[in-house]
Amino acid sequence: MESIGVLMACPMSSYLEQELDKRFKLFRFWSFPQKNEFLNQNANSIRAVVGNAFAGADTELIDSLPKLEIISSFSVGLDKIDLNKCKEKGIRVTNTPDVLTEDVADLALGLMLAVLRRICECDRYVRKGLWKSGDFKLTSKFSGKSVGIIGLGRIGLAIAKRAEAFSCPISYHSRSEKPNTNYKYYSSLVELASNCQILVVACALTPETRHIVNREVMEALGPKGILINIGRGPHVDEKELVSALLEGRLGGAGLDVFENEPEVPEQLFGLENVVLLPHVGSGTEETRKAMADLVLGNLEAHFLNKPLLTPVV
């Protein structure tokens, strides 16, 4: 397979990059400042694209690669890939579900605890020597808080399972009610937000879910409510979120994702009721290797005419 051209959209995993380089003819897209010139010279050599949550394959890139057969995403999310264009052209698409579910769910619980128990603020309090001047202020209990989840897929279910261990009542909103679950379903997201203390975003990013958490939802969650986002940044209307937090209309937030990553609103930096992470939901050595192996396995299966491991299109 050394002659098969694979375009890696951006740096994402040194292990994956090394393995792609061993098995295929790897093109590192970020190494070519003149993208159009590079594509003009190499388009007919590229039969696969490897993308992730930051860079994938939009209409323009797909149209510029006439020999493209498969896009393998180093991510569970597919919002950076034009799926309609892929269906139209018969281009296969794969992603990395399941292997990152546990890590992302773990992090969601970590954010809940960090926001409510002010763990990051406590750490700074000790490091600055402030403990010598007096005890830290009281924080808020996590166990028993009602948790509402937007999207009850693999990750949403894993979050629910973990929160249940903390005696948290679970409810959810999704396009339709899920079978085989006892969690309370709300067909209205505003109604869900009105009836939970912690609201977790765990759905896929689609045109319908962009800014699904808007001002109305934040108002329903209220000045004691906590928003946790481990989905995608554009799920949340970021300007409204900043305003709600600054004005005290929302109790706090734990955010692993942002609308224009890696740009983060500076107004959030001084807020102690907000925990900010650099999109590290799946960022453990074990999971990133498993994701890389799944990308490699899908590419090899395709070019050996075997069934794809995790087909999307």
Coordinates of N, CA, C and O in Angstrom, one line a residue, residues 59-241:
T59 N -16.5 20.6 1.1 CA -16.9 20.4 -0.4 C -15.7 20.8 -1.3 O -15.4 20.1 -2.3
E60 N -15.0 21.9 -1.0 CA -13.9 22.3 -1.8 C -12.8 21.3 -1.9 O -12.3 21.0 -3.0
L61 N -12.4 20.8 -0.8 CA -11.3 19.8 -0.8 C -11.8 18.5 -1.5 O -11.0 18.0 -2.3
I62 N -13.0 18.0 -1.2 CA -13.4 16.8 -1.9 C -13.5 17.0 -3.4 O -13.0 16.1 -4.1
D63 N -14.0 18.1 -3.8 CA -14.0 18.4 -5.3 C -12.7 18.5 -5.9 O -12.5 18.2 -7.1
S64 N -11.7 18.8 -5.2 CA -10.3 19.0 -5.7 C -9.5 17.7 -5.8 O -8.4 17.7 -6.3
L65 N -10.1 16.6 -5.2 CA -9.4 15.3 -5.2 C -10.2 14.3 -6.0 O -11.1 13.5 -5.5
P66 N -10.0 14.2 -7.3 CA -10.8 13.3 -8.2 C -10.7 11.8 -7.9 O -11.6 11.0 -8.2
K67 N -9.6 11.4 -7.2 CA -9.3 10.0 -6.9 C -9.7 9.6 -5.5 O -9.4 8.5 -5.1
L68 N -10.3 10.5 -4.8 CA -10.6 10.3 -3.4 C -11.6 9.2 -3.2 O -12.7 9.2 -3.8
E69 N -11.3 8.2 -2.4 CA -12.2 7.0 -2.1 C -12.7 7.0 -0.7 O -13.8 6.4 -0.5
I70 N -11.9 7.5 0.3 CA -12.3 7.3 1.7 C -11.8 8.4 2.5 O -10.7 9.0 2.3
I71 N -12.6 8.8 3.5 CA -12.2 9.8 4.5 C -12.3 9.1 5.9 O -13.4 8.7 6.2
S72 N -11.2 9.0 6.6 CA -11.2 8.4 7.9 C -10.9 9.4 8.9 O -9.9 10.0 9.0
S73 N -11.9 9.6 9.8 CA -11.8 10.7 10.8 C -11.3 10.2 12.1 O -11.8 9.2 12.7
F74 N -10.3 10.8 12.6 CA -9.7 10.6 13.9 C -10.5 11.3 15.0 O -10.0 12.1 15.7
S75 N -11.8 11.0 15.0 CA -12.7 11.6 15.9 C -14.0 10.9 15.7 O -14.3 10.2 14.7
V76 N -14.9 11.1 16.7 CA -16.3 10.5 16.6 C -17.1 11.5 15.9 O -18.1 11.2 15.1
G77 N -16.8 12.8 16.0 CA -17.6 13.8 15.3 C -17.4 13.9 13.8 O -16.3 13.6 13.4
L78 N -18.4 14.3 13.1 CA -18.3 14.3 11.6 C -18.6 15.6 11.0 O -18.8 15.8 9.8
D79 N -18.7 16.7 11.9 CA -19.1 18.0 11.4 C -18.1 18.7 10.5 O -18.5 19.6 9.8
K80 N -16.9 18.2 10.4 CA -15.9 18.8 9.5 C -15.8 18.1 8.2 O -14.9 18.3 7.4
I81 N -16.7 17.1 8.0 CA -16.8 16.4 6.7 C -18.1 16.7 6.0 O -19.2 16.6 6.6
D82 N -18.1 17.0 4.7 CA -19.3 17.2 4.0 C -19.9 15.8 3.6 O -19.5 15.2 2.6
L83 N -20.8 15.3 4.4 CA -21.3 13.9 4.3 C -22.2 13.8 3.0 O -22.2 12.8 2.3
N84 N -22.9 14.9 2.7 CA -23.8 14.9 1.5 C -22.9 14.7 0.3 O -23.3 14.0 -0.7
K85 N -21.9 15.5 0.2 CA -21.0 15.4 -0.9 C -20.3 14.0 -1.1 O -20.2 13.5 -2.2
C86 N -20.0 13.4 0.1 CA -19.4 12.1 0.1 C -20.4 11.1 -0.5 O -20.1 10.2 -1.3
K87 N -21.7 11.2 0.0 CA -22.7 10.3 -0.5 C -22.9 10.4 -2.0 O -23.0 9.5 -2.8
E88 N -22.9 11.7 -2.4 CA -23.1 12.0 -3.9 C -22.0 11.4 -4.7 O -22.2 10.9 -5.8
K89 N -20.7 11.4 -4.2 CA -19.6 10.9 -5.0 C -19.2 9.5 -4.7 O -18.3 8.9 -5.2
G90 N -19.9 8.8 -3.7 CA -19.6 7.4 -3.4 C -18.3 7.3 -2.6 O -17.7 6.3 -2.6
I91 N -18.0 8.3 -1.8 CA -16.8 8.3 -1.0 C -17.1 7.7 0.4 O -18.1 8.2 1.0
R92 N -16.4 6.8 0.8 CA -16.7 6.1 2.1 C -16.2 7.0 3.2 O -15.2 7.8 3.1
V93 N -16.8 7.0 4.4 CA -16.5 7.8 5.5 C -16.5 6.9 6.8 O -17.4 6.1 7.0
T94 N -15.4 7.0 7.6 CA -15.4 6.3 8.9 C -15.0 7.2 10.0 O -14.5 8.3 9.8
N95 N -15.3 6.8 11.2 CA -14.9 7.6 12.4 C -14.5 6.7 13.5 O -14.2 5.5 13.2
T96 N -14.3 7.2 14.7 CA -13.8 6.4 15.8 C -14.7 6.4 17.0 O -14.4 6.9 18.1
P97 N -15.9 5.8 16.9 CA -16.8 5.7 18.0 C -16.4 4.7 19.0 O -15.4 3.9 18.8
D98 N -17.1 4.6 20.1 CA -16.9 3.6 21.2 C -15.5 3.8 21.9 O -15.5 3.9 23.1
V99 N -14.4 3.8 21.2 CA -13.1 3.8 21.9 C -12.9 5.0 22.7 O -12.1 5.0 23.7
L100 N -13.6 6.1 22.4 CA -13.4 7.3 23.2 C -14.5 7.6 24.2 O -14.4 8.6 25.0
T101 N -15.5 6.8 24.2 CA -16.7 7.0 25.0 C -16.4 7.2 26.5 O -16.8 8.1 27.2
E102 N -15.6 6.2 27.0 CA -15.3 6.2 28.5 C -14.5 7.5 28.9 O -14.8 8.1 29.9
D103 N -13.5 7.8 28.1 CA -12.7 9.0 28.5 C -13.5 10.3 28.5 O -13.4 11.1 29.4
V104 N -14.4 10.5 27.5 CA -15.2 11.7 27.4 C -16.2 11.7 28.5 O -16.4 12.8 29.2
A105 N -16.8 10.6 28.8 CA -17.7 10.5 30.0 C -17.0 10.8 31.3 O -17.5 11.5 32.2
D106 N -15.8 10.2 31.5 CA -15.0 10.5 32.7 C -14.8 12.0 32.8 O -14.9 12.6 33.9
L107 N -14.4 12.6 31.7 CA -14.1 14.1 31.8 C -15.3 14.9 32.1 O -15.3 15.9 32.8
A108 N -16.5 14.5 31.6 CA -17.7 15.2 31.9 C -18.0 15.2 33.4 O -18.3 16.3 34.0
L109 N -17.8 14.1 34.0 CA -18.0 14.0 35.5 C -16.9 14.8 36.2 O -17.2 15.5 37.2
G110 N -15.7 14.8 35.7 CA -14.6 15.6 36.2 C -15.0 17.1 36.2 O -14.7 17.8 37.2
L111 N -15.6 17.5 35.1 CA -16.0 18.9 35.0 C -17.1 19.3 36.0 O -17.1 20.4 36.6
M112 N -18.0 18.4 36.1 CA -19.1 18.6 37.1 C -18.5 18.9 38.5 O -18.9 19.8 39.2
L113 N -17.6 17.9 38.9 CA -17.0 18.0 40.2 C -16.1 19.3 40.3 O -16.2 20.0 41.3
A114 N -15.4 19.6 39.3 CA -14.5 20.7 39.3 C -15.2 22.0 39.5 O -14.8 22.9 40.2
V115 N -16.4 22.1 38.8 CA -17.1 23.4 38.8 C -17.8 23.5 40.2 O -17.8 24.6 40.8
L116 N -18.5 22.5 40.6 CA -19.3 22.5 41.8 C -18.4 22.6 43.1 O -18.7 23.4 44.0
R117 N -17.4 21.9 43.1 CA -16.5 21.9 44.3 C -15.3 22.8 44.2 O -14.5 22.9 45.0
R118 N -15.3 23.6 43.1 CA -14.3 24.6 42.8 C -12.9 24.1 43.0 O -12.0 24.7 43.6
I119 N -12.6 22.9 42.4 CA -11.4 22.3 42.5 C -10.2 23.1 42.0 O -9.1 23.2 42.7
C120 N -10.4 23.7 40.8 CA -9.3 24.5 40.3 C -9.0 25.7 41.1 O -7.8 26.1 41.4
E121 N -10.0 26.3 41.6 CA -9.9 27.5 42.5 C -9.2 27.1 43.8 O -8.4 27.9 44.3
C122 N -9.6 26.0 44.3 CA -9.0 25.5 45.6 C -7.5 25.2 45.4 O -6.7 25.6 46.3
D123 N -7.1 24.7 44.2 CA -5.7 24.4 43.9 C -4.9 25.8 43.9 O -3.8 25.9 44.5
R124 N -5.5 26.8 43.3 CA -4.8 28.1 43.2 C -4.7 28.7 44.6 O -3.7 29.4 45.0
Y125 N -5.8 28.5 45.4 CA -5.8 29.0 46.8 C -4.6 28.5 47.6 O -4.0 29.2 48.4
V126 N -4.4 27.2 47.5 CA -3.2 26.6 48.2 C -1.9 27.1 47.7 O -1.0 27.4 48.4
R127 N -1.8 27.1 46.3 CA -0.5 27.5 45.7 C -0.1 28.9 46.0 O 1.1 29.2 46.1
K128 N -1.1 29.8 46.2 CA -0.8 31.2 46.5 C -0.6 31.4 48.0 O -0.3 32.6 48.4
G129 N -0.7 30.4 48.8 CA -0.4 30.5 50.2 C -1.6 31.1 51.0 O -1.4 31.5 52.2
L130 N -2.8 31.2 50.4 CA -3.9 31.8 51.0 C -4.5 31.0 52.1 O -5.2 31.5 53.0
W131 N -4.3 29.7 52.1 CA -4.8 28.8 53.1 C -4.4 29.3 54.5 O -5.1 29.1 55.5
K132 N -3.2 29.8 54.6 CA -2.6 30.3 55.9 C -3.5 31.4 56.5 O -3.4 31.7 57.7
S133 N -4.2 32.1 55.6 CA -5.0 33.2 56.1 C -6.4 32.9 56.5 O -7.2 33.7 57.0
G134 N -6.8 31.6 56.1 CA -8.1 31.2 56.5 C -8.6 30.1 55.6 O -8.0 29.8 54.5
D135 N -9.7 29.4 56.0 CA -10.2 28.3 55.2 C -10.9 28.8 53.9 O -11.3 29.9 53.8
F136 N -10.9 27.9 52.9 CA -11.6 28.2 51.7 C -13.1 28.3 51.9 O -13.6 27.6 52.8
K137 N -13.7 29.0 51.1 CA -15.2 29.2 51.2 C -15.9 27.9 50.9 O -15.4 27.0 50.3
L138 N -17.1 27.8 51.3 CA -17.9 26.5 51.1 C -18.3 26.5 49.6 O -18.5 27.5 49.0
T139 N -18.4 25.2 49.1 CA -18.7 25.0 47.7 C -20.1 24.3 47.7 O -20.8 24.3 48.6
S140 N -20.4 23.7 46.5 CA -21.7 23.1 46.3 C -21.6 21.6 46.1 O -20.7 21.1 45.4
K141 N -22.4 20.8 46.7 CA -22.4 19.4 46.7 C -22.8 18.9 45.2 O -23.6 19.5 44.6
F142 N -22.1 17.8 44.8 CA -22.5 17.2 43.5 C -23.4 16.1 43.7 O -24.4 16.0 42.9
S143 N -23.2 15.2 44.6 CA -24.1 14.0 44.8 C -25.5 14.4 44.9 O -25.8 15.3 45.7
G144 N -26.4 13.8 44.2 CA -27.8 14.1 44.3 C -28.3 15.2 43.4 O -29.5 15.3 43.3
K145 N -27.4 15.9 42.7 CA -27.9 16.9 41.8 C -28.6 16.3 40.6 O -28.1 15.3 40.1
S146 N -29.6 16.9 40.1 CA -30.3 16.4 38.9 C -29.5 16.7 37.7 O -29.1 17.9 37.5
V147 N -29.3 15.8 36.8 CA -28.5 15.9 35.6 C -29.3 15.7 34.4 O -30.0 14.7 34.2
G148 N -29.3 16.7 33.5 CA -30.0 16.6 32.2 C -29.0 16.5 31.1 O -28.0 17.2 31.1
I149 N -29.3 15.6 30.2 CA -28.3 15.3 29.2 C -28.9 15.5 27.8 O -30.0 15.0 27.5
I150 N -28.2 16.3 27.0 CA -28.7 16.6 25.6 C -28.0 15.5 24.7 O -26.8 15.6 24.5
G151 N -28.8 14.6 24.3 CA -28.2 13.5 23.4 C -27.9 12.3 24.3 O -27.0 12.3 25.1
L152 N -28.7 11.2 24.1 CA -28.4 10.0 24.9 C -27.9 8.9 24.0 O -28.4 7.8 23.9
G153 N -26.8 9.2 23.3 CA -26.1 8.2 22.5 C -25.1 7.5 23.4 O -25.2 7.4 24.6
R154 N -24.0 7.0 22.8 CA -23.0 6.2 23.6 C -22.4 7.0 24.7 O -22.3 6.6 25.8
I155 N -22.0 8.3 24.4 CA -21.4 9.1 25.4 C -22.4 9.6 26.4 O -22.1 9.6 27.7
G156 N -23.6 10.0 26.0 CA -24.6 10.4 26.9 C -25.0 9.3 27.9 O -25.2 9.6 29.1
L157 N -25.1 8.1 27.4 CA -25.4 7.0 28.3 C -24.3 6.7 29.3 O -24.6 6.4 30.5
A158 N -23.1 6.8 28.8 CA -21.9 6.6 29.7 C -21.9 7.7 30.8 O -21.6 7.4 32.0
I159 N -22.2 8.9 30.5 CA -22.3 10.0 31.5 C -23.4 9.7 32.5 O -23.3 9.8 33.7
A160 N -24.6 9.3 32.0 CA -25.7 9.0 32.8 C -25.4 7.9 33.8 O -25.7 8.0 35.0
K161 N -24.7 6.8 33.4 CA -24.3 5.7 34.2 C -23.4 6.2 35.4 O -23.6 5.8 36.5
R162 N -22.5 7.0 35.0 CA -21.6 7.5 36.0 C -22.3 8.4 37.0 O -22.1 8.4 38.3
A163 N -23.1 9.3 36.5 CA -23.9 10.2 37.4 C -24.8 9.5 38.3 O -25.0 9.9 39.5
E164 N -25.4 8.4 37.8 CA -26.2 7.6 38.7 C -25.5 7.1 39.9 O -26.1 7.0 41.0
A165 N -24.2 6.8 39.8 CA -23.4 6.3 40.9 C -23.3 7.4 42.0 O -23.0 7.1 43.1
F166 N -23.6 8.6 41.6 CA -23.6 9.7 42.6 C -25.0 10.1 43.0 O -25.2 11.2 43.6
S167 N -25.9 9.2 42.8 CA -27.3 9.3 43.2 C -28.0 10.5 42.5 O -28.8 11.2 43.1
C168 N -27.6 10.8 41.3 CA -28.1 11.9 40.5 C -29.3 11.5 39.7 O -29.2 10.5 38.9
P169 N -30.5 12.1 39.9 CA -31.6 11.8 39.0 C -31.2 12.2 37.6 O -30.7 13.3 37.3
I170 N -31.5 11.3 36.6 CA -31.1 11.6 35.2 C -32.4 11.8 34.3 O -33.4 11.1 34.4
S171 N -32.3 12.9 33.5 CA -33.3 13.1 32.4 C -32.5 13.5 31.2 O -31.3 13.7 31.2
Y172 N -33.3 13.5 30.0 CA -32.6 13.8 28.8 C -33.5 14.3 27.7 O -34.7 14.3 27.8
H173 N -32.9 14.9 26.7 CA -33.6 15.4 25.5 C -32.9 14.9 24.3 O -31.6 14.9 24.2
S174 N -33.6 14.4 23.3 CA -33.1 14.0 22.1 C -34.2 14.1 21.0 O -35.3 14.5 21.3
R175 N -33.8 13.7 19.8 CA -34.8 13.9 18.7 C -36.1 13.0 19.0 O -37.2 13.4 18.6
S176 N -35.9 11.9 19.6 CA -37.0 11.0 20.0 C -36.7 10.3 21.3 O -35.5 10.2 21.7
E177 N -37.7 9.8 21.9 CA -37.5 9.0 23.2 C -36.8 7.7 22.9 O -37.1 7.0 21.9
K178 N -35.9 7.4 23.8 CA -35.1 6.2 23.6 C -35.8 5.0 24.3 O -36.3 5.1 25.4
P179 N -35.8 3.8 23.6 CA -36.3 2.6 24.3 C -35.3 2.1 25.3 O -34.2 2.4 25.3
N180 N -35.8 1.2 26.1 CA -35.0 0.5 27.1 C -34.2 1.4 28.0 O -33.1 1.1 28.4
T181 N -34.8 2.5 28.5 CA -34.2 3.3 29.5 C -35.3 3.8 30.4 O -36.4 4.1 30.0
N182 N -35.0 4.0 31.7 CA -35.9 4.5 32.6 C -35.7 6.0 32.9 O -36.4 6.6 33.7
Y183 N -34.8 6.6 32.2 CA -34.5 8.0 32.4 C -35.7 8.9 31.8 O -36.3 8.5 30.8
K184 N -36.0 9.9 32.5 CA -37.1 10.8 32.1 C -36.8 11.5 30.8 O -35.7 12.1 30.7
Y185 N -37.7 11.5 29.9 CA -37.5 12.1 28.6 C -38.3 13.4 28.5 O -39.4 13.5 28.9
Y186 N -37.6 14.5 28.0 CA -38.3 15.7 27.7 C -38.2 16.0 26.2 O -37.1 16.1 25.7
S187 N -39.3 16.2 25.6 CA -39.3 16.5 24.1 C -38.8 18.0 23.9 O -38.4 18.3 22.8
S188 N -38.9 18.8 24.9 CA -38.5 20.2 24.9 C -37.2 20.4 25.6 O -37.1 20.0 26.8
L189 N -36.2 21.0 25.0 CA -34.9 21.2 25.7 C -35.1 22.3 26.8 O -34.5 22.2 27.8
V190 N -35.9 23.3 26.6 CA -36.2 24.3 27.6 C -36.8 23.6 28.8 O -36.4 24.0 30.0
E191 N -37.7 22.7 28.6 CA -38.3 22.0 29.7 C -37.3 21.1 30.5 O -37.3 21.1 31.7
L192 N -36.4 20.5 29.7 CA -35.3 19.7 30.4 C -34.4 20.7 31.2 O -34.1 20.4 32.4
A193 N -34.0 21.8 30.7 CA -33.2 22.7 31.4 C -33.9 23.3 32.6 O -33.2 23.5 33.7
S194 N -35.2 23.4 32.6 CA -36.0 23.9 33.7 C -36.0 22.9 34.8 O -36.3 23.3 36.0
N195 N -35.8 21.6 34.5 CA -36.0 20.6 35.5 C -34.7 19.9 35.8 O -34.7 18.7 36.3
C196 N -33.5 20.5 35.6 CA -32.3 19.9 36.0 C -31.4 21.0 36.6 O -31.6 22.2 36.4
Q197 N -30.4 20.6 37.4 CA -29.4 21.5 38.0 C -28.1 21.5 37.2 O -27.4 22.5 37.3
I198 N -27.8 20.5 36.5 CA -26.6 20.4 35.6 C -27.1 19.9 34.3 O -27.8 18.9 34.1
L199 N -26.8 20.7 33.2 CA -27.1 20.4 31.9 C -25.9 20.0 31.1 O -24.9 20.8 31.0
V200 N -25.9 18.8 30.5 CA -24.7 18.3 29.8 C -25.0 18.2 28.3 O -25.9 17.6 27.9
V201 N -24.1 18.8 27.5 CA -24.2 18.7 26.0 C -23.4 17.5 25.6 O -22.2 17.5 25.7
A202 N -24.1 16.5 25.0 CA -23.4 15.3 24.5 C -24.0 14.8 23.2 O -23.9 13.6 23.0
C203 N -24.5 15.7 22.4 CA -25.1 15.3 21.1 C -24.1 15.5 20.0 O -23.1 16.2 20.1
A204 N -24.5 15.0 18.8 CA -23.7 15.3 17.6 C -23.9 16.7 17.1 O -25.0 17.3 17.3
L205 N -22.9 17.3 16.5 CA -23.1 18.7 15.9 C -23.7 18.5 14.5 O -23.1 17.9 13.6
T206 N -24.9 19.1 14.3 CA -25.5 19.1 13.0 C -26.1 20.5 12.8 O -26.1 21.3 13.8
P207 N -26.6 20.8 11.6 CA -27.2 22.2 11.5 C -28.3 22.4 12.5 O -28.5 23.5 13.0
E208 N -29.0 21.3 12.8 CA -30.2 21.4 13.8 C -29.7 21.6 15.2 O -30.4 22.2 16.0
T209 N -28.5 21.2 15.6 CA -28.1 21.3 17.0 C -27.1 22.4 17.2 O -26.6 22.7 18.3
R210 N -26.8 23.2 16.1 CA -25.9 24.4 16.3 C -26.7 25.4 17.1 O -27.8 25.8 16.8
H211 N -26.0 25.9 18.1 CA -26.6 26.9 19.1 C -27.9 26.3 19.7 O -28.8 27.0 20.0
I212 N -27.9 25.0 19.9 CA -29.1 24.4 20.6 C -29.2 24.9 22.0 O -30.3 25.0 22.5
V213 N -28.1 25.2 22.6 CA -28.1 25.9 23.9 C -28.1 27.4 23.7 O -27.0 27.9 23.5
N214 N -29.2 28.0 23.7 CA -29.3 29.4 23.4 C -29.7 30.2 24.7 O -29.7 29.6 25.8
R215 N -30.1 31.4 24.5 CA -30.4 32.3 25.7 C -31.6 31.7 26.5 O -31.6 31.6 27.7
E216 N -32.6 31.2 25.7 CA -33.8 30.7 26.4 C -33.5 29.5 27.2 O -34.0 29.3 28.4
V217 N -32.6 28.6 26.7 CA -32.2 27.4 27.5 C -31.4 27.8 28.7 O -31.6 27.3 29.8
M218 N -30.5 28.8 28.6 CA -29.7 29.2 29.7 C -30.6 29.9 30.8 O -30.4 29.7 32.0
E219 N -31.6 30.6 30.3 CA -32.5 31.3 31.3 C -33.3 30.2 32.1 O -33.5 30.3 33.3
A220 N -33.6 29.1 31.3 CA -34.4 28.0 32.0 C -33.5 27.3 33.0 O -33.9 26.9 34.1
L221 N -32.2 27.2 32.7 CA -31.3 26.5 33.6 C -31.1 27.3 34.8 O -31.0 26.8 36.0
G222 N -30.9 28.6 34.7 CA -31.0 29.6 35.8 C -29.7 29.9 36.5 O -28.7 29.3 36.2
P223 N -29.8 30.8 37.5 CA -28.6 31.3 38.2 C -27.9 30.3 39.1 O -26.8 30.6 39.6
K224 N -28.5 29.2 39.3 CA -27.8 28.1 40.1 C -27.5 26.9 39.2 O -26.9 26.0 39.7
G225 N -27.8 27.0 38.0 CA -27.6 25.9 37.1 C -26.2 25.9 36.5 O -25.5 26.9 36.4
I226 N -25.7 24.7 36.2 CA -24.4 24.5 35.7 C -24.5 23.9 34.2 O -25.2 22.9 34.0
L227 N -23.7 24.4 33.3 CA -23.7 23.9 31.9 C -22.3 23.2 31.7 O -21.3 23.8 32.0
I228 N -22.4 22.0 31.2 CA -21.2 21.2 30.9 C -21.2 20.9 29.4 O -22.2 20.3 28.9
N229 N -20.2 21.3 28.7 CA -20.1 21.0 27.2 C -18.9 20.2 26.9 O -17.8 20.6 26.9
I230 N -19.2 18.9 26.6 CA -18.1 18.0 26.0 C -18.5 17.6 24.6 O -17.9 16.6 24.1
G231 N -19.4 18.3 24.0 CA -19.8 18.0 22.6 C -19.0 18.7 21.7 O -17.8 18.4 21.4
R232 N -19.5 19.8 21.1 CA -18.8 20.7 20.2 C -19.1 22.1 20.6 O -20.2 22.4 21.1
G233 N -18.2 23.0 20.4 CA -18.3 24.4 20.8 C -19.6 25.0 20.2 O -20.3 25.7 20.9
P234 N -19.9 24.9 18.9 CA -21.0 25.5 18.3 C -22.4 25.0 18.8 O -23.4 25.6 18.4
H235 N -22.4 24.0 19.6 CA -23.7 23.6 20.3 C -24.2 24.8 21.1 O -25.4 24.9 21.3
V236 N -23.3 25.6 21.6 CA -23.7 26.6 22.6 C -23.5 28.0 21.9 O -22.4 28.3 21.3
D237 N -24.5 28.9 22.1 CA -24.3 30.3 21.7 C -23.3 30.9 22.6 O -23.7 31.3 23.7
E238 N -22.1 31.0 22.2 CA -21.0 31.4 23.1 C -21.2 32.9 23.6 O -20.9 33.2 24.8
K239 N -21.6 33.8 22.8 CA -21.9 35.1 23.2 C -22.9 35.2 24.3 O -22.7 35.9 25.3
E240 N -24.0 34.5 24.1 CA -25.0 34.4 25.2 C -24.5 33.7 26.4 O -24.8 34.1 27.6
L241 N -23.6 32.7 26.3 CA -23.1 32.1 27.5 C -22.2 33.0 28.3 O -22.3 33.1 29.5

